[in-house]
XYZ file of C-alpha atoms in Angstrom:
353
model
C 1.392 11.568 17.548
C 1.698 7.863 18.324
C 1.380 4.982 15.866
C 4.372 5.691 13.635
C 5.968 2.253 14.037
C 5.021 -1.112 12.541
C 6.215 -4.603 13.381
C 7.567 -6.399 16.449
C 11.001 -7.790 15.520
C 11.331 -6.411 11.992
C 10.235 -2.914 12.910
C 9.775 0.217 10.780
C 9.363 3.741 12.144
C 8.665 6.502 9.618
C 8.756 10.273 9.813
C 8.115 13.302 7.604
C 5.335 15.149 5.825
C 4.243 15.526 2.229
C 5.592 19.084 1.900
C 8.379 18.972 4.465
C 12.056 18.834 3.450
C 12.152 15.028 3.501
C 10.581 11.739 4.482
C 12.500 8.974 6.140
C 12.568 5.976 8.381
C 14.458 3.646 10.652
C 14.327 -0.133 10.206
C 15.215 -2.000 13.372
C 15.667 -5.756 13.673
C 16.937 -6.498 10.184
C 19.340 -9.451 10.460
C 23.025 -8.905 9.786
C 24.689 -10.362 6.738
C 21.930 -9.755 4.200
C 23.532 -8.749 0.896
C 21.238 -6.057 -0.435
C 20.504 -5.221 -4.045
C 20.239 -1.442 -3.691
C 19.129 -1.082 -7.310
C 16.147 -3.343 -6.618
C 15.172 -1.150 -3.665
C 15.236 1.974 -5.835
C 13.255 0.149 -8.506
C 10.474 -0.492 -5.979
C 10.390 3.221 -5.191
C 10.238 4.036 -8.897
C 7.119 1.859 -9.179
C 5.425 3.966 -6.488
C 6.727 7.444 -7.293
C 4.469 10.195 -8.656
C 4.592 11.426 -12.244
C 5.346 8.008 -13.743
C 2.403 7.944 -16.180
C -0.498 9.951 -17.571
C -3.021 8.467 -15.116
C -1.344 9.407 -11.822
C -0.460 12.632 -10.020
C 1.937 14.752 -12.046
C 4.024 15.818 -9.076
C 7.612 15.193 -10.187
C 9.723 13.588 -7.484
C 12.823 11.450 -8.122
C 12.199 9.626 -4.814
C 15.852 8.701 -4.492
C 16.557 6.877 -1.250
C 19.752 7.608 0.685
C 20.874 5.193 3.402
C 22.637 6.690 6.401
C 23.296 3.634 8.572
C 22.963 -0.100 8.975
C 24.530 -1.038 5.636
C 28.264 -1.490 5.000
C 29.556 -2.340 1.546
C 26.088 -3.404 0.501
C 25.561 -5.792 3.431
C 23.318 -5.258 6.466
C 25.225 -4.927 9.733
C 22.372 -5.750 12.117
C 22.234 -2.164 13.393
C 19.316 0.195 12.656
C 18.986 1.049 8.966
C 18.344 4.769 8.651
C 17.257 6.286 5.362
C 15.913 9.507 3.883
C 13.930 10.481 0.763
C 14.106 14.182 -0.013
C 11.096 16.156 -1.219
C 12.093 18.288 -4.205
C 8.894 19.364 -5.967
C 6.551 20.776 -3.336
C 3.967 23.342 -4.442
C 2.574 24.276 -1.071
C 0.688 27.301 -2.429
C -1.680 24.840 -4.124
C -3.110 24.160 -0.663
C -3.453 27.708 0.705
C -7.189 27.633 -0.082
C -7.778 24.827 2.442
C -5.858 26.432 5.298
C -9.075 27.179 7.182
C -11.429 24.682 5.504
C -11.886 20.935 5.558
C -11.982 18.690 2.520
C -14.828 16.142 2.828
C -13.721 12.550 3.572
C -10.164 13.708 4.153
C -8.097 13.742 7.353
C -8.279 17.556 7.588
C -11.124 17.686 10.127
C -10.041 14.793 12.349
C -6.398 15.904 12.533
C -7.432 19.442 13.442
C -9.846 18.282 16.154
C -7.450 15.691 17.606
C -4.249 17.761 17.666
C -5.464 21.366 17.519
C -3.052 22.021 14.654
C -2.539 20.530 11.209
C -0.154 20.792 8.304
C -2.581 21.586 5.481
C 0.112 21.386 2.792
C -0.731 18.234 0.903
C -2.257 16.721 4.015
C 1.030 16.713 5.932
C 1.494 13.430 7.750
C -1.826 12.056 6.448
C -0.562 12.204 2.867
C 0.017 8.942 1.000
C 3.508 10.268 0.309
C 4.447 8.689 3.641
C 4.090 5.285 1.985
C 7.373 5.810 0.140
C 9.085 4.892 3.415
C 7.085 1.675 3.627
C 8.184 0.733 0.129
C 11.856 1.104 1.076
C 11.410 -1.103 4.129
C 9.289 -3.582 2.202
C 11.947 -3.856 -0.498
C 14.501 -4.793 2.150
C 12.036 -7.235 3.749
C 11.600 -8.931 0.371
C 15.347 -9.551 0.242
C 15.289 -10.980 3.767
C 12.544 -13.388 2.703
C 14.441 -14.425 -0.472
C 12.409 -17.327 -1.871
C 8.961 -15.951 -0.979
C 7.344 -14.332 -4.015
C 4.950 -11.411 -3.453
C 3.022 -10.103 -6.468
C 0.252 -7.513 -6.395
C -1.792 -6.232 -9.313
C -4.855 -4.122 -10.110
C -7.942 -6.301 -10.430
C -10.592 -3.584 -10.371
C -11.200 0.073 -11.190
C -14.639 1.435 -10.401
C -17.193 -1.107 -11.632
C -14.680 -2.835 -13.921
C -13.281 -6.019 -12.399
C -11.269 -9.009 -13.520
C -13.459 -12.068 -13.139
C -10.645 -14.569 -13.675
C -8.934 -16.120 -10.628
C -5.260 -15.287 -10.275
C -4.337 -18.850 -11.272
C -5.596 -18.104 -14.792
C -3.655 -14.847 -15.169
C -0.077 -14.169 -16.215
C 0.833 -11.877 -13.339
C 4.195 -11.056 -14.922
C 2.554 -8.814 -17.523
C 0.993 -6.529 -14.914
C 4.022 -4.224 -15.054
C 3.751 -3.908 -18.845
C 0.947 -1.322 -18.665
C 0.393 1.845 -16.648
C -2.649 0.458 -14.799
C -0.708 -2.629 -13.612
C -3.494 -4.987 -14.612
C -2.429 -8.482 -15.864
C -5.049 -8.502 -18.616
C -4.179 -6.284 -21.575
C -7.749 -5.789 -22.809
C -9.049 -4.883 -19.340
C -6.017 -2.674 -18.670
C -6.792 -0.642 -21.789
C -10.407 -0.157 -20.697
C -9.340 0.829 -17.199
C -6.816 3.345 -18.533
C -9.422 4.990 -20.746
C -11.884 5.133 -17.873
C -9.389 6.709 -15.449
C -8.561 9.388 -18.019
C -12.279 10.115 -18.475
C -12.723 10.442 -14.718
C -9.738 12.789 -14.486
C -11.109 14.996 -17.301
C -14.213 15.586 -15.182
C -12.161 16.590 -12.146
C -13.399 13.494 -10.345
C -11.770 10.387 -8.849
C -12.515 6.655 -8.729
C -11.572 3.767 -6.454
C -10.418 0.249 -7.208
C -9.067 -3.067 -5.969
C -5.507 -4.334 -5.635
C -5.122 -8.103 -5.393
C -2.032 -9.786 -3.997
C -0.635 -13.317 -4.262
C 2.139 -14.664 -2.028
C 3.833 -17.876 -3.120
C 6.375 -20.215 -1.501
C 5.327 -19.335 2.040
C 6.633 -21.913 4.514
C 4.245 -23.680 6.861
C 4.100 -22.179 10.337
C 4.090 -18.379 10.044
C 1.562 -16.724 12.360
C 1.046 -16.544 16.117
C -2.435 -17.314 17.442
C -4.522 -16.182 19.180
C -4.366 -12.420 18.646
C -1.475 -12.325 16.176
C -2.934 -14.487 13.443
C -1.151 -14.136 10.110
C -4.252 -12.998 8.227
C -5.137 -10.578 11.040
C -1.735 -8.891 10.775
C -2.024 -8.764 6.998
C -5.420 -7.108 7.421
C -4.005 -4.527 9.825
C -1.120 -3.833 7.458
C -3.390 -3.281 4.469
C -5.922 -1.202 6.390
C -3.093 1.085 7.535
C -2.526 2.157 3.919
C -4.109 5.471 2.956
C -7.529 5.198 1.265
C -8.009 1.495 2.065
C -11.603 0.622 3.008
C -11.657 -3.145 2.837
C -9.602 -6.337 3.110
C -10.566 -9.934 2.345
C -8.388 -13.002 2.030
C -9.008 -16.446 0.623
C -12.660 -17.015 -0.238
C -13.499 -13.777 1.552
C -17.111 -12.665 1.580
C -17.982 -15.165 -1.138
C -17.084 -17.957 1.283
C -20.015 -16.981 3.480
C -22.403 -18.091 0.715
C -20.945 -21.605 0.442
C -21.678 -24.893 2.219
C -18.960 -26.347 4.416
C -18.858 -29.383 2.163
C -17.899 -27.049 -0.697
C -15.578 -24.782 1.248
C -13.440 -27.301 3.143
C -9.973 -27.712 1.607
C -9.413 -31.477 1.329
C -5.849 -32.673 1.938
C -3.444 -34.328 -0.440
C -1.120 -36.932 1.051
C 1.772 -34.442 1.199
C -0.219 -32.012 3.362
C -1.089 -29.623 0.541
C -4.768 -29.073 -0.223
C -6.848 -29.824 -3.300
C -8.511 -26.397 -3.115
C -7.400 -23.218 -1.368
C -10.455 -21.412 -0.076
C -8.492 -20.917 3.153
C -6.195 -18.527 1.291
C -3.030 -20.166 2.590
C -3.877 -19.573 6.259
C -5.589 -21.980 8.680
C -5.979 -21.269 12.375
C -4.024 -18.063 11.843
C -0.965 -20.015 10.639
C 0.359 -20.351 7.093
C -0.237 -23.838 5.668
C 2.169 -23.664 2.726
C -0.441 -22.898 0.081
C -0.617 -19.580 -1.777
C -1.805 -16.648 0.296
C -4.090 -14.383 -1.705
C -6.184 -11.368 -0.768
C -7.948 -8.265 -2.082
C -7.557 -4.686 -0.869
C -10.284 -2.132 -1.636
C -9.298 1.525 -2.141
C -11.791 4.367 -1.990
C -11.811 7.254 -4.488
C -9.308 10.004 -3.656
C -11.017 12.589 -1.446
C -9.600 15.690 -3.161
C -11.652 16.623 -6.221
C -10.578 19.098 -8.888
C -14.057 20.577 -9.089
C -16.249 22.847 -6.992
C -17.980 21.361 -3.973
C -19.479 22.399 -0.658
C -17.762 21.994 2.697
C -17.301 23.768 6.043
C -14.547 25.940 7.498
C -13.055 26.036 11.004
C -15.978 28.111 12.242
C -18.509 25.594 10.964
C -19.682 27.883 8.167
C -20.647 26.414 4.829
C -18.176 27.442 2.117
C -17.515 26.571 -1.513
C -14.221 24.935 -2.356
C -12.487 24.099 -5.620
C -9.735 21.494 -5.424
C -6.279 22.431 -6.667
C -2.918 20.729 -6.884
C -1.698 17.459 -8.351
C -3.668 14.404 -7.304
C -4.225 10.830 -8.443
C -7.575 10.309 -10.174
C -7.228 6.666 -9.074
C -4.687 5.465 -6.515
C -4.596 1.751 -7.296
C -1.848 1.708 -9.986
C 0.628 3.319 -7.561
C -0.724 1.329 -4.598
C 0.483 -1.993 -6.040
C 4.077 -1.734 -4.688
C 2.736 -0.413 -1.366
C 0.539 -3.485 -0.903
C 3.514 -5.708 -1.710
C 5.704 -3.792 0.740
C 3.281 -4.112 3.641
C 2.826 -7.816 2.951
C 6.607 -8.240 2.982
C 6.905 -6.408 6.319
C 4.335 -8.716 7.903
C 5.972 -11.869 6.596
C 9.495 -10.737 7.544
C 8.289 -10.047 11.075
C 6.682 -13.475 11.414
C 9.712 -15.115 9.791
C 11.947 -13.715 12.534
C 9.421 -14.531 15.283
C 9.249 -18.087 14.001
C 13.041 -18.436 14.210
C 12.893 -17.501 17.886
C 9.935 -19.586 19.027
C 10.032 -22.627 16.735
């Protein structure tokens, strides 16, 4: 299986499966001399881990990261940073019923056809549990970036969406509720809705929005390595992601150029920011903001029709511990992937500028 590494200079390679003994990764290219806050790294993992609230999967994993190399007395040495996160609460028998069948809209069918073998326990390598490794690397990338502020939050669940622009929201309160929505009234409605969906054995999708502040001018490498293109790739690599838009996004296509153009101030900043902080594939110093759309989780805790390995129609009833809505736990993953992209471009910029 190829495609297990991300990034050019700040590079992450991950390994492991959902129900294997552990997950882990190697971060290559991290500069030496970065004093790491290891508690902050663990805190990022705690934001992503399962079992943290009543509206996420109830799998209980401590998700404690152990570093094996690349850090000495809390400071990066410039050598590869190796780490591991042990799996402690696997219930592989929950998946024995799908050993010879394929869950609709899941990776079961494509993995089996591509490789001729698949780990059906929790989806194996296709499980979103792999994203724990990304969060570790992203937490380190955030500390490399220092002054750049990356904040993601839930802006939509199902048909419920925040209509306010991020500039009118207090993003700091997003972590005060289990949905991670920076609007208390909307968060309460979303929480109730997710619980209703779970009670029916169903799932629902949503949107995670992200804002990146204090980005220096000049990150991004045209023509094929545009900053927004790499952000799009990063977000679309996350499990269950079906869409990415930055800046004015699809709404921008309905506007006139006279409305959409971001007029300059004398200091080079712009009066509006429909460009979303990126022009010509290069950061312009304004806030970068984007939306990431997540589909409903494919595994349903209800009876449905599917096919088995022989192509026969069979009835299946989902089992196990699954998120009724992934977006609350996806928030730190979106932040982590954004941090990996920016850290990579930050290092590239130091070489070529």
